[in-house]
Short mmCIF file of C-alpha atoms in Angstrom, two decimals:
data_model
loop_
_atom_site.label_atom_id
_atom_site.label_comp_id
_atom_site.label_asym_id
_atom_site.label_seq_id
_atom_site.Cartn_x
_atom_site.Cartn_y
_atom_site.Cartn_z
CA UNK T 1 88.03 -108.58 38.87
CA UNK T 2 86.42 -109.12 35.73
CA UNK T 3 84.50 -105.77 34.57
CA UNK T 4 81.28 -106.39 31.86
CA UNK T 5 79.87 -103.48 30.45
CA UNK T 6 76.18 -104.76 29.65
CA UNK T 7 73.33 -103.01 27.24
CA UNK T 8 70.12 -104.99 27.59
CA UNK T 9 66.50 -104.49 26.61
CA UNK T 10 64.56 -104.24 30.31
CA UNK T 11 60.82 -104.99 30.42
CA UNK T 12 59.68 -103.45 33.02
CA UNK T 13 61.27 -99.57 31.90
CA UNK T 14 60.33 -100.75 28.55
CA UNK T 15 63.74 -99.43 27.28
CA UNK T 16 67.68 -100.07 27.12
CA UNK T 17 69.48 -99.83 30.32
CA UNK T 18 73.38 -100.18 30.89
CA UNK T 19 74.64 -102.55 33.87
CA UNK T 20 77.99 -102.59 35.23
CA UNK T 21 78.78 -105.89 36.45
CA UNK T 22 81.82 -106.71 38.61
CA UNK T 23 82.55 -110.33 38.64
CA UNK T 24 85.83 -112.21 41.28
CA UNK T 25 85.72 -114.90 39.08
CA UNK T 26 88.75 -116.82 38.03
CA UNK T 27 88.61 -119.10 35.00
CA UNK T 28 87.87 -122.81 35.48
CA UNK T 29 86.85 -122.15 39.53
CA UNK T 30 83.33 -122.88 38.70
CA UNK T 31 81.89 -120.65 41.17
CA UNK T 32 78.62 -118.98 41.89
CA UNK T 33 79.00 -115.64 43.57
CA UNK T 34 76.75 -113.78 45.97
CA UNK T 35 75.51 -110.67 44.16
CA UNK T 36 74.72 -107.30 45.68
CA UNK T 37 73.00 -104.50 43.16
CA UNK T 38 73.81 -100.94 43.69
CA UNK T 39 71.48 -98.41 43.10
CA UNK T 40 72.44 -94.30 42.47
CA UNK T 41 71.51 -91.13 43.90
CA UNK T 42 68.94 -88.27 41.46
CA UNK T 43 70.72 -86.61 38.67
CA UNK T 44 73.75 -89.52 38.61
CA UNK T 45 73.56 -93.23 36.64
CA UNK T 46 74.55 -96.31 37.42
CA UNK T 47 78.31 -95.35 37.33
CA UNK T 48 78.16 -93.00 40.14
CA UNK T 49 79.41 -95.81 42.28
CA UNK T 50 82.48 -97.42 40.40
CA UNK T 51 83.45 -93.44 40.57
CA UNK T 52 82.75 -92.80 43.97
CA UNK T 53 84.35 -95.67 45.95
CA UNK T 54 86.75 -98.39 44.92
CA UNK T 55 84.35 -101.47 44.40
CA UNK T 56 87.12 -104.16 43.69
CA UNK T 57 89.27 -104.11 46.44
CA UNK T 58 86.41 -105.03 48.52
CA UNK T 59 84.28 -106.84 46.92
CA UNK T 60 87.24 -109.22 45.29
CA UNK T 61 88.60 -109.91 48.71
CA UNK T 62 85.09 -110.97 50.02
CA UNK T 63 84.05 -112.56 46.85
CA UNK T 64 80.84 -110.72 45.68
CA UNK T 65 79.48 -109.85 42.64
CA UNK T 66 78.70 -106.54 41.56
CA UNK T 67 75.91 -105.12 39.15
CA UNK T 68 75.56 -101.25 38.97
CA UNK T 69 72.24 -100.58 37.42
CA UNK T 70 70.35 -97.40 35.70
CA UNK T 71 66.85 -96.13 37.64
CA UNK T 72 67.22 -92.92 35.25
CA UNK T 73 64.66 -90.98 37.39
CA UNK T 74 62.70 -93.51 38.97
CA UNK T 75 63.87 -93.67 42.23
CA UNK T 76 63.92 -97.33 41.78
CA UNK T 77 60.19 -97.68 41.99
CA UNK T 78 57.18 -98.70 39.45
CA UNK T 79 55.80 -95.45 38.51
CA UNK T 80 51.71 -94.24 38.51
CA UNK T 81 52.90 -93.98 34.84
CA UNK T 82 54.00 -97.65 34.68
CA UNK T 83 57.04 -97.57 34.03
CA UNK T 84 57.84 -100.54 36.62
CA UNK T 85 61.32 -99.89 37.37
CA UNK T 86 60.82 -101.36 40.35
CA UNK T 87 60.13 -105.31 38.76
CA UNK T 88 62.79 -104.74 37.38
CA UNK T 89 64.85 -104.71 40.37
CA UNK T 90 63.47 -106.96 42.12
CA UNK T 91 62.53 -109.84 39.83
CA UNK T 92 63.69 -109.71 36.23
CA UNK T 93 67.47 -108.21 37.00
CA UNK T 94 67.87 -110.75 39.47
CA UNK T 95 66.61 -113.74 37.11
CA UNK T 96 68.41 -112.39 34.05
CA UNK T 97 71.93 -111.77 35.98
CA UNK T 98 72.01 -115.26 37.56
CA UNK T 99 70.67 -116.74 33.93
CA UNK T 100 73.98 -114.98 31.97
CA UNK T 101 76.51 -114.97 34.52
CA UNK T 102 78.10 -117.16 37.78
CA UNK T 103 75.73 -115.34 40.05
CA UNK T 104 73.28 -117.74 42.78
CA UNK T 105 69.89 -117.41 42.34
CA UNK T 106 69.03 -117.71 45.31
CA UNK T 107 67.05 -114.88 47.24
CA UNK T 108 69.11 -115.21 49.74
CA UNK T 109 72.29 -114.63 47.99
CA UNK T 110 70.81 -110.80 47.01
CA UNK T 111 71.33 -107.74 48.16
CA UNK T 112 70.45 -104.40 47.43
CA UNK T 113 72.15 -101.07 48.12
CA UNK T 114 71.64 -97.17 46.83
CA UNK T 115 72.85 -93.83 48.07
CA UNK T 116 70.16 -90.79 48.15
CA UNK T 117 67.00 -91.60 46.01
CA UNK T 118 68.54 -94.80 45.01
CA UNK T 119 68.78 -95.06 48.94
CA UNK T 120 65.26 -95.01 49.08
CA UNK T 121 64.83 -97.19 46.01
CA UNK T 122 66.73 -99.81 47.88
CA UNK T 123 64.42 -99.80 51.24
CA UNK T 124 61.59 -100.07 48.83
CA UNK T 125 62.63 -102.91 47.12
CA UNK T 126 63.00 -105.41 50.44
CA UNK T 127 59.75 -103.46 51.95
CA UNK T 128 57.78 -104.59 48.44
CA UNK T 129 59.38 -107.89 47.91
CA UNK T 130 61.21 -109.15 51.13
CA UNK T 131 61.41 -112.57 49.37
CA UNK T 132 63.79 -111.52 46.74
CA UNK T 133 66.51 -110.54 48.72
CA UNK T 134 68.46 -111.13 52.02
CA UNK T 135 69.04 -107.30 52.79
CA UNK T 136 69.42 -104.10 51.97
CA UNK T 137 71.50 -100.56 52.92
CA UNK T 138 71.43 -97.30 52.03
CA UNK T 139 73.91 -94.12 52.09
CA UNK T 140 72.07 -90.74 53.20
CA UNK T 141 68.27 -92.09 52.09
CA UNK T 142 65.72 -90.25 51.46
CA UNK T 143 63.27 -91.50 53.48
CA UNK T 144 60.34 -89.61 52.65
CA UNK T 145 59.42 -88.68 49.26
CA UNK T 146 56.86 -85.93 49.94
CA UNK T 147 60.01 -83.76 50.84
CA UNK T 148 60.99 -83.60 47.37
CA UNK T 149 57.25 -82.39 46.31
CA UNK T 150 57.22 -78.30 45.78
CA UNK T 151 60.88 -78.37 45.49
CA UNK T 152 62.98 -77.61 41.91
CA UNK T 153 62.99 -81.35 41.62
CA UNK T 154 62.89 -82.35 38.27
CA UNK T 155 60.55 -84.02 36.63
CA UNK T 156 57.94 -83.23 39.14
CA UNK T 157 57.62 -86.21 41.86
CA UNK T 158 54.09 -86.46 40.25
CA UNK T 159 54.97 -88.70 37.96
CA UNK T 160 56.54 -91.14 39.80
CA UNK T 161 54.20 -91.13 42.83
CA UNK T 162 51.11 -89.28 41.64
CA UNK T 163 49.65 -86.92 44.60
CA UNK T 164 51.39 -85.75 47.45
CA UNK T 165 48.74 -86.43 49.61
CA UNK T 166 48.14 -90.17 48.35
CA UNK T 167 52.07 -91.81 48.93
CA UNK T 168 50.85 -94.00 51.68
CA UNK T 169 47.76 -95.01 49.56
CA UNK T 170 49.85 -96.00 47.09
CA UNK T 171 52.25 -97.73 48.45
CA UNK T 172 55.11 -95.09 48.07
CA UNK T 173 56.02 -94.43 51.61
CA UNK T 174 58.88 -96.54 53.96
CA UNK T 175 57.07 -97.84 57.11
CA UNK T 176 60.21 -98.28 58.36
CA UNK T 177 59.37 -101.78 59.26
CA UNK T 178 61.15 -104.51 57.27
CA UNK T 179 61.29 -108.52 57.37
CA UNK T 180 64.48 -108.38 56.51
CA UNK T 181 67.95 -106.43 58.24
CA UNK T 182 68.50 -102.66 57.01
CA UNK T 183 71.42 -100.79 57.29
CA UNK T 184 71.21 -97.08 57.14
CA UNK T 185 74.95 -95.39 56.80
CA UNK T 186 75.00 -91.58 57.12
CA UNK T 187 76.79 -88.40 57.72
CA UNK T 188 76.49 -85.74 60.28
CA UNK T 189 73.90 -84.10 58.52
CA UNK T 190 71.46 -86.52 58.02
CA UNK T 191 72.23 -88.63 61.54
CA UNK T 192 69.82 -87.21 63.49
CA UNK T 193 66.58 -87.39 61.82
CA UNK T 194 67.80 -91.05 60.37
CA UNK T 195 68.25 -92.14 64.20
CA UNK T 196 64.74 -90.48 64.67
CA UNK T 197 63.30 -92.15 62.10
CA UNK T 198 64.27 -95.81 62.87
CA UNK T 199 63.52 -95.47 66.23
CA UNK T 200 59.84 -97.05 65.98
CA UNK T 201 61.48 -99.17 63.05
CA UNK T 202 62.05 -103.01 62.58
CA UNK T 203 65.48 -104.37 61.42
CA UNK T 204 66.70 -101.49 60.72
CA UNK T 205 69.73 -100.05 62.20
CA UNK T 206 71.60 -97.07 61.43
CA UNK T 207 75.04 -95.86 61.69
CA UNK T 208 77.59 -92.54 61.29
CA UNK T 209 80.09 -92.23 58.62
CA UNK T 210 83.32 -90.95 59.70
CA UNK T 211 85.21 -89.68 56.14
CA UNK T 212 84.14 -87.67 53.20
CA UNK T 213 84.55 -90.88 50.84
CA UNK T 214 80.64 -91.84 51.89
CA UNK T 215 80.31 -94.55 49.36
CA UNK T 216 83.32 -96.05 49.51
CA UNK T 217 83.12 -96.38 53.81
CA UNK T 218 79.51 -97.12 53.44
CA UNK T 219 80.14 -99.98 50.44
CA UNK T 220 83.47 -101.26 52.67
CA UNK T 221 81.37 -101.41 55.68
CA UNK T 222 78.56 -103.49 54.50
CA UNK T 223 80.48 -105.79 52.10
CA UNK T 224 82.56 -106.88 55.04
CA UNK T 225 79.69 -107.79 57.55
CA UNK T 226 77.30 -105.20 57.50
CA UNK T 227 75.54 -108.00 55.48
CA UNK T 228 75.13 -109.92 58.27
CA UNK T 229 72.15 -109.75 60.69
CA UNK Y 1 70.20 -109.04 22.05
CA UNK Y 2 72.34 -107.98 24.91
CA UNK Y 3 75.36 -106.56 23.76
CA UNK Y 4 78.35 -107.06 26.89
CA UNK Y 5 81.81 -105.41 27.03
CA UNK Y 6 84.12 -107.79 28.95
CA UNK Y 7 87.20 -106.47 30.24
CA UNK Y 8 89.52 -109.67 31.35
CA UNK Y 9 92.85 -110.43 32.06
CA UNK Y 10 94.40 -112.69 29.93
CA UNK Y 11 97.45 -114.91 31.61
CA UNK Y 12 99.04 -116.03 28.24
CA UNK Y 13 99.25 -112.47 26.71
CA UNK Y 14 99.83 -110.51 30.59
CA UNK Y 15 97.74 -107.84 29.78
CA UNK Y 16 94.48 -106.95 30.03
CA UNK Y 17 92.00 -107.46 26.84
CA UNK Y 18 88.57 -106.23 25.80
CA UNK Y 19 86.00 -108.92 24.48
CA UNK Y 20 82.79 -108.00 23.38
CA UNK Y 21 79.81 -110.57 23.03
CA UNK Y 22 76.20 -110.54 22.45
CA UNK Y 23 74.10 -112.55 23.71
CA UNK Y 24 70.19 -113.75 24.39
CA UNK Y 25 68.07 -111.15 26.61
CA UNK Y 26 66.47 -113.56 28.44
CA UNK Y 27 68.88 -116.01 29.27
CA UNK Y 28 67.08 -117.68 32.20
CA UNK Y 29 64.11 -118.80 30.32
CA UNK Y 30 66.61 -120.75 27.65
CA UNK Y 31 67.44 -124.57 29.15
CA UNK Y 32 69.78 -125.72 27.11
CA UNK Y 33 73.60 -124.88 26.91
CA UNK Y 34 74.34 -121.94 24.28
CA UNK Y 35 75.76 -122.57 20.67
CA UNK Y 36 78.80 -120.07 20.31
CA UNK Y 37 80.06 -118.58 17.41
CA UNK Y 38 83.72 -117.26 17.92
CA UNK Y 39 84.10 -114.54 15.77
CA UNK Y 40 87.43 -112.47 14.67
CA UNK Y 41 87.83 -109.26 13.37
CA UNK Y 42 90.06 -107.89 10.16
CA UNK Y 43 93.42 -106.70 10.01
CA UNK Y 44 93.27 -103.47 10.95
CA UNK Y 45 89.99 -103.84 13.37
CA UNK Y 46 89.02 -104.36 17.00
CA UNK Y 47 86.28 -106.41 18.91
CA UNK Y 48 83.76 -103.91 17.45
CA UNK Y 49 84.13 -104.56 13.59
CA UNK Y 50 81.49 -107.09 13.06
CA UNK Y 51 79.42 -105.10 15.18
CA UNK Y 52 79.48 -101.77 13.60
CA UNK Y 53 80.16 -102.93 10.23
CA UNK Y 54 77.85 -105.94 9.48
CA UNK Y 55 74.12 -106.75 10.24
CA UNK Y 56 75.58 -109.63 13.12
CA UNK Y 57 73.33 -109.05 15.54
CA UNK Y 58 70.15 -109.30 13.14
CA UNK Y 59 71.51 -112.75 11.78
CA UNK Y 60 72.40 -114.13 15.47
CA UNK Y 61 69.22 -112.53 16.91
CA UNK Y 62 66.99 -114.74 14.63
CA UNK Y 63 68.18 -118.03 16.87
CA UNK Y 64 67.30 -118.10 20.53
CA UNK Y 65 70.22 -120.26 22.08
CA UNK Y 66 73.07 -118.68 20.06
CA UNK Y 67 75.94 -116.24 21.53
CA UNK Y 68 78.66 -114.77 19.62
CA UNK Y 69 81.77 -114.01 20.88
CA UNK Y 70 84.20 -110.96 19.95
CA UNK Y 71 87.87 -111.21 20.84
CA UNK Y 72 90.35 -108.51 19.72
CA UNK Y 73 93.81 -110.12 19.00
CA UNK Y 74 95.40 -106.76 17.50
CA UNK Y 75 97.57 -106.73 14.31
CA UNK Y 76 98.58 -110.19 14.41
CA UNK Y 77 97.11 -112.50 12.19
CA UNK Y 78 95.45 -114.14 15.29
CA UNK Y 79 98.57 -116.35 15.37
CA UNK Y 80 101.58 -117.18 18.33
CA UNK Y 81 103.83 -114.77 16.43
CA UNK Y 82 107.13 -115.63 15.94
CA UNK Y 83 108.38 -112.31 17.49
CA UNK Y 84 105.27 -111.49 19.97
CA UNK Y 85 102.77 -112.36 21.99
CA UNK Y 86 100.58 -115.79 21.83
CA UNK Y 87 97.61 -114.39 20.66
CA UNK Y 88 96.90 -118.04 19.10
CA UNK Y 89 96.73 -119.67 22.16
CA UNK Y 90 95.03 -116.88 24.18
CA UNK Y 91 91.61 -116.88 21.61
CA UNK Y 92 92.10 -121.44 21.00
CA UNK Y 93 92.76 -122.18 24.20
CA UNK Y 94 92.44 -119.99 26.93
CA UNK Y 95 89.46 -117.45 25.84
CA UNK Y 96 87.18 -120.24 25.73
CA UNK Y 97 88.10 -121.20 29.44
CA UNK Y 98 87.79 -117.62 30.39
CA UNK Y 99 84.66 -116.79 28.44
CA UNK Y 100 82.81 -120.23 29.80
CA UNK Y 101 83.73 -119.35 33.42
CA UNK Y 102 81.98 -115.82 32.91
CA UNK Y 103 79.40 -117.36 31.18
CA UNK Y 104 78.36 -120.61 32.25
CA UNK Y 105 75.54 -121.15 29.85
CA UNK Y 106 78.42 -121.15 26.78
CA UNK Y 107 78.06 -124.73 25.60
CA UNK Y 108 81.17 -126.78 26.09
CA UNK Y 109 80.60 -129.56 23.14
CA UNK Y 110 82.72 -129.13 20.45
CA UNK Y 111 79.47 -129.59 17.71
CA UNK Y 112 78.50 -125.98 19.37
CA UNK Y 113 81.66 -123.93 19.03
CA UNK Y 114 82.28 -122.79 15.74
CA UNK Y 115 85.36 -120.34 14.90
CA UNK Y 116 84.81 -117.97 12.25
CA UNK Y 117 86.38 -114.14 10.66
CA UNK Y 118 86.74 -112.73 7.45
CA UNK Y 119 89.77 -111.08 5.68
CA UNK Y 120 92.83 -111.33 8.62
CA UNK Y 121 90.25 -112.96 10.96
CA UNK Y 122 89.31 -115.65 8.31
CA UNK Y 123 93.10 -116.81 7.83
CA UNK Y 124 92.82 -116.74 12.05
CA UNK Y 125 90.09 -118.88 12.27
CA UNK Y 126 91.20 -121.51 9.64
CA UNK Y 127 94.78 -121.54 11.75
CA UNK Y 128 93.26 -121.40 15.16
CA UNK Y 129 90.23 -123.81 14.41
CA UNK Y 130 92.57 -126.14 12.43
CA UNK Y 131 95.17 -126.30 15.74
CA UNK Y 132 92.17 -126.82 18.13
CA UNK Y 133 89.89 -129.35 16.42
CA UNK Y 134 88.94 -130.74 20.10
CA UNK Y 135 87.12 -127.26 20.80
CA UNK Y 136 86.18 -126.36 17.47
CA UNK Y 137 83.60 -128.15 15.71
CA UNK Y 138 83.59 -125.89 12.60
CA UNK Y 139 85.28 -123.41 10.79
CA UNK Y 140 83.47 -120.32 8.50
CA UNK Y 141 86.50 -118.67 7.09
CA UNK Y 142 85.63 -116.01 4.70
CA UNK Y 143 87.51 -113.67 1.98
CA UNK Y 144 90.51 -116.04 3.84
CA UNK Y 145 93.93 -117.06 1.75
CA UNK Y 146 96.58 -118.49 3.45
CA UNK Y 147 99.26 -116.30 4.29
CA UNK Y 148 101.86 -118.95 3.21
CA UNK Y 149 100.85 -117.80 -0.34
CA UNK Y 150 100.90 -114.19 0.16
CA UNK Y 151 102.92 -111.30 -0.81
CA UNK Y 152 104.83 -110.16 1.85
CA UNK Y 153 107.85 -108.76 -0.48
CA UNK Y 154 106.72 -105.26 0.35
CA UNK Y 155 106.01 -105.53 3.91
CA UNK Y 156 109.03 -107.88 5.23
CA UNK Y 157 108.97 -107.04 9.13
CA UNK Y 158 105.41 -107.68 8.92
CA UNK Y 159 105.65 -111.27 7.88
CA UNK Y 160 108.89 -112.17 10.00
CA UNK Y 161 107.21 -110.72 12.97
CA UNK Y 162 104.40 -112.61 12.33
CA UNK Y 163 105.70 -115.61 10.82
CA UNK Y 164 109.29 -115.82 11.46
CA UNK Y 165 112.25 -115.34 8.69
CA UNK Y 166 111.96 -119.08 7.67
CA UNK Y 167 109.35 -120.53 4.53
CA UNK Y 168 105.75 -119.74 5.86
CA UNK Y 169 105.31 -123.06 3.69
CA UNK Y 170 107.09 -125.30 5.62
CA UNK Y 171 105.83 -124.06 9.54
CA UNK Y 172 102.61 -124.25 11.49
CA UNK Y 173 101.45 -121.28 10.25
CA UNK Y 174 100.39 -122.64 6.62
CA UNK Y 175 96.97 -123.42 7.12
CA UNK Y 176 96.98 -125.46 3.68
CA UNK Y 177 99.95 -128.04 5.05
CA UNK Y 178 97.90 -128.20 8.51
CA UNK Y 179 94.66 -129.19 6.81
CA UNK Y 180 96.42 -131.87 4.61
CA UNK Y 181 98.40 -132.96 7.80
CA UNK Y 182 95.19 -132.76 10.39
CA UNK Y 183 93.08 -134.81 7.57
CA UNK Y 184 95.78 -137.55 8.33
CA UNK Y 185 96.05 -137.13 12.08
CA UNK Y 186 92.77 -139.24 13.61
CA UNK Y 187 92.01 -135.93 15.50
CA UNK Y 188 88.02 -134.93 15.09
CA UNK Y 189 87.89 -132.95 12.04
CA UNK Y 190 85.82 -129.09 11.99
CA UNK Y 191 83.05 -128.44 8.79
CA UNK Y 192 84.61 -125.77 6.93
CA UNK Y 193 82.90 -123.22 5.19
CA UNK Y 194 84.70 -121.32 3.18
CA UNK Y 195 83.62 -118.32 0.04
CA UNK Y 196 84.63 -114.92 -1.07
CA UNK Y 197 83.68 -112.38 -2.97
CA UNK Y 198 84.13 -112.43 -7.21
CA UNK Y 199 85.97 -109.64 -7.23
CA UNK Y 200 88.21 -110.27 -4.40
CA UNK Y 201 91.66 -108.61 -4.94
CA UNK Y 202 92.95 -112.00 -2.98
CA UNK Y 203 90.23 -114.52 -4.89
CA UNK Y 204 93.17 -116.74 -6.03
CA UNK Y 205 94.73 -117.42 -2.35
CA UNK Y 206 90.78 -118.49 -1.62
CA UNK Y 207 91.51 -120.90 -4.50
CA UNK Y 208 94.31 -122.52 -3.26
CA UNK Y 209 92.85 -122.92 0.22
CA UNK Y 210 89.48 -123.97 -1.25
CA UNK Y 211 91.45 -126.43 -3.98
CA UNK Y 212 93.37 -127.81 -1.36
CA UNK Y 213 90.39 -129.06 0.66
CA UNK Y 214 88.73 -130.05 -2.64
CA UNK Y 215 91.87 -132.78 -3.23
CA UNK Y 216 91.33 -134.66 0.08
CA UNK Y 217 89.67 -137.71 -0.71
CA UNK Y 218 86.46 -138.37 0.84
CA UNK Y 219 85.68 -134.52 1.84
CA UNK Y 220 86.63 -135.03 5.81
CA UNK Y 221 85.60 -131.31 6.60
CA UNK Y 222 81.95 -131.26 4.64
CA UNK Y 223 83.99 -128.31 2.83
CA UNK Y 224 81.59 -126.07 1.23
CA UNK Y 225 82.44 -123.06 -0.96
CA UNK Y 226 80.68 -119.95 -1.60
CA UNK Y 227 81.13 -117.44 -3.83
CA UNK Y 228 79.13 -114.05 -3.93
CA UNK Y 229 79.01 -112.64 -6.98
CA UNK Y 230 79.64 -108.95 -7.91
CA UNK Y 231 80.67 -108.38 -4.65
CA UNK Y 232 84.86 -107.90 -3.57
CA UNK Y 233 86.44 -108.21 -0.38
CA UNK Y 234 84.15 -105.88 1.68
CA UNK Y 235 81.43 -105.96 4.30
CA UNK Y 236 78.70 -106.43 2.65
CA UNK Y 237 80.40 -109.52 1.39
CA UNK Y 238 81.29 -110.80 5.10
CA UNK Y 239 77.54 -109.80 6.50
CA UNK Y 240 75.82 -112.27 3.31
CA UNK Y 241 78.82 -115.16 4.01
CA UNK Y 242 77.98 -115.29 7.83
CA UNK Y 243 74.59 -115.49 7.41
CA UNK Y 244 75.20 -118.11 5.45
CA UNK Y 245 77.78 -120.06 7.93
CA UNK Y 246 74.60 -119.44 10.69
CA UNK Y 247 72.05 -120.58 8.46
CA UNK Y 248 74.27 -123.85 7.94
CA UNK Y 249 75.02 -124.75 11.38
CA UNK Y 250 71.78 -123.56 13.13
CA UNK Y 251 69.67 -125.04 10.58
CA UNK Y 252 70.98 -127.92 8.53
CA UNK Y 253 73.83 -128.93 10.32
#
């Protein structure tokens, strides 16, 4: 696969971010590939996944493009301090990716994925703007932010979300509901209360991981049909 | 603008090859296809030359629908060496294929693609532009002689690896004989821009390349030369000359 290492100015972060972008395509073919972002956990960047899991054996056999993004601490979200890290996820990435490369820009030629906070980050993205893309997974989520409140978390949760007691107020916490399909992928540990969890849930299914190498049988999964409703 | 590290696999060269490019941040709001500026490093640099060394991105930032593309082509004179790889080919022929597929807003006219480099590069782009007029629609070749009229007496593997063990004079690789034999040809013709610096240790192989174009009746290639005074053959020199080659073909051309 082709392998771009991008620096861009983002507007929404109001700052520079790195992308990794993975791309099948062979010269003269013409294509326009369908793209899937992935998102990382707290306390990695966006190349926790090309280190974690082998992207391009999968995705160049099923012909997907790739873009590994920076949240920093965000958890994918727009902060109560504005810095809307979440826009750019869901709207200017998108836009700016298909206008630069041979990636569709259609919504439903998007998907998201993230592991841990980024997890999260990708639930809230297709609960906030279900238009924008045709899916989303995530790798052990967290799927409650208040858990990380009181905690050694750093910077304090505060500043992404504001008050504890206000998530739901402001928009911060996963109903669990979506309008498009979710796939949850986790280990033993976090099974049970992921099971629990999407129980009263809406397109959402979840399912065990069998090996150590999470990402990389979590990424294989879904890029082979785990897309699919 | 957005500064992108390619790494590609190049079929004429079999190996794999960094390219770095910049280009607009907000490509989707830009309709029209993107001018491209194809631009070659010196002899002992990489992709990242005219980055680190020159104010590039501030002179290509100023246009909206301009991209600039960064090829690395090692030490070889940006030629198909006689005794090597066809690192000629791979930037005229087959990085443009490459670099269009991967980014399809890269205009495809031949009035959009310009080939320029200074030092090394700007012999490279005079011999790759001058091969490849079809894809090519100008040439900005800067502190560039022709290595047919260069010393190689000190530095003979060099020039036969390069340029074989025969007269550089009489082969493809004399960029004087091609543009005297392309001016003849009925092939579309590049603009080429050509200067140096006053003190250039090399200022009298600019001379022959820029007296050469100077004797072909009817000035086919729009040849312009610059010269920047008290300046040599270094990058401040290169930064003022390709500001100049931008100005030209984004604004007047």
């Amino acid at each position: 696969m082709n392998w771009i290492q991008v620096q861009t100015f983002a507007q929404g972060p109001h700052t520079y971010v790195g992308i990794e972008v993975f791309l099948p395509q062979k010269p003269e073919s013409g294509e326009r590939y369908p793209l899937l972002m992935l998102l990382h956990d707290h306390g990695e960047d966006r190349t926790q996944w090309m280190r974690q899991a082998r992207l391009e054996r999968y995705a160049s056999r099923e012909g997907v493009a790739l873009a590994l993004i920076d949240g920093n601490q965000s958890c994918f979200v727009n902060s109560v301090t504005g810095y809307a890290w979440g826009d750019y996820l869901t709207k200017e990435l998108p836009e700016k990716l298909a206008g630069w490369f041979p990636i569709s820009e259609r919504a439903e030629d998007h998907w998201v994925m993230g592991v841990g906070t980024g997890g999260y980050g990708a639930l809230m993205a297709v609960q906030n703007a279900p238009d924008c893309f045709a899916g989303a997974a995530a790798v052990n989520p967290v799927l409650d932010v208040s858990c990380l409140y009181g905690t050694d978390y750093e910077p304090n949760p505060g500043y992404i979300f504001g008050e504890k007691e206000s998530l739901e107020e402001k928009g911060y916490a996963l109903t669990g509901r979506f309008q498009v399909p979710v796939r949850i992928y986790c280990d033993q540990e976090h099974l049970e209360s992921a099971r629990k969890w999407a129980e009263k849930g809406q397109q959402v299914k979840v399912e065990a991981l069998k090996t150590e190498d999470l990402l990389e049988e979590a990424f294989g999964a879904y890029v082979r049909g785990g897309r699919e409703a | 603008m957005t500064l992108m590290q390619f790494h590609i696999q190049s079929e004429v060269l079999q190996m794999g090859m960094d390219v770095w490019a910049l280009l607009p941040d907000n490509p989707h709001t830009i309709k029209e296809p993107l001018k491209t500026l194809w631009l070659l490093h010196g002899g002992s640099g990489d992709q990242t030359g005219w980055v680190r060394d020159t104010r590039i991105e501030a002179h290509a930032g100023k246009y909206e629908n301009l991209a600039v593309i960064l090829p690395h082509a090692y030490h070889s004179c940006f030629v198909d060496m006689a005794q090597g790889a066809r690192f000629g080919e791979y930037i005229g022929k087959e990085l443009p294929r490459i670099m269009r597929s991967l980014l399809p807003q890269l205009s495809l006219r031949r009035e959009d693609n310009w080939i320029s480099g200074f030092s090394n590069g700007g012999y490279g782009c005079l011999y790759i532009g001058l091969h490849n007029p079809e894809t090519f629609g100008a040439i900005g070749a800067y502190g560039a002689g022709d290595k047919a009229d260069a010393d190689f007496s000190y530095r003979m593997q060099d020039k036969e690896r390069m340029f074989g063990t025969g007269d550089i004079k009489q082969s493809p690789y004399c960029v004087r004989k091609l543009a005297l034999e392309l001016a003849e040809s009925g092939r579309p013709l590049p603009i080429v821009d050509h200067g140096c610096g006053e003190y250039d240790p090399w200022r009298d192989m600019n001379e022959l390349v820029r007296d050469t174009f100077r004797s072909i009746p009817g000035d086919p290639y729009r040849y312009r030369f610059t010269m920047i005074s008290g300046d040599g053959h270094t990058n401040t020199c290169s930064d003022r000359l390709e500001e100049g080659f931008l100005k030209r073909m984004m604004e007047e051309e």
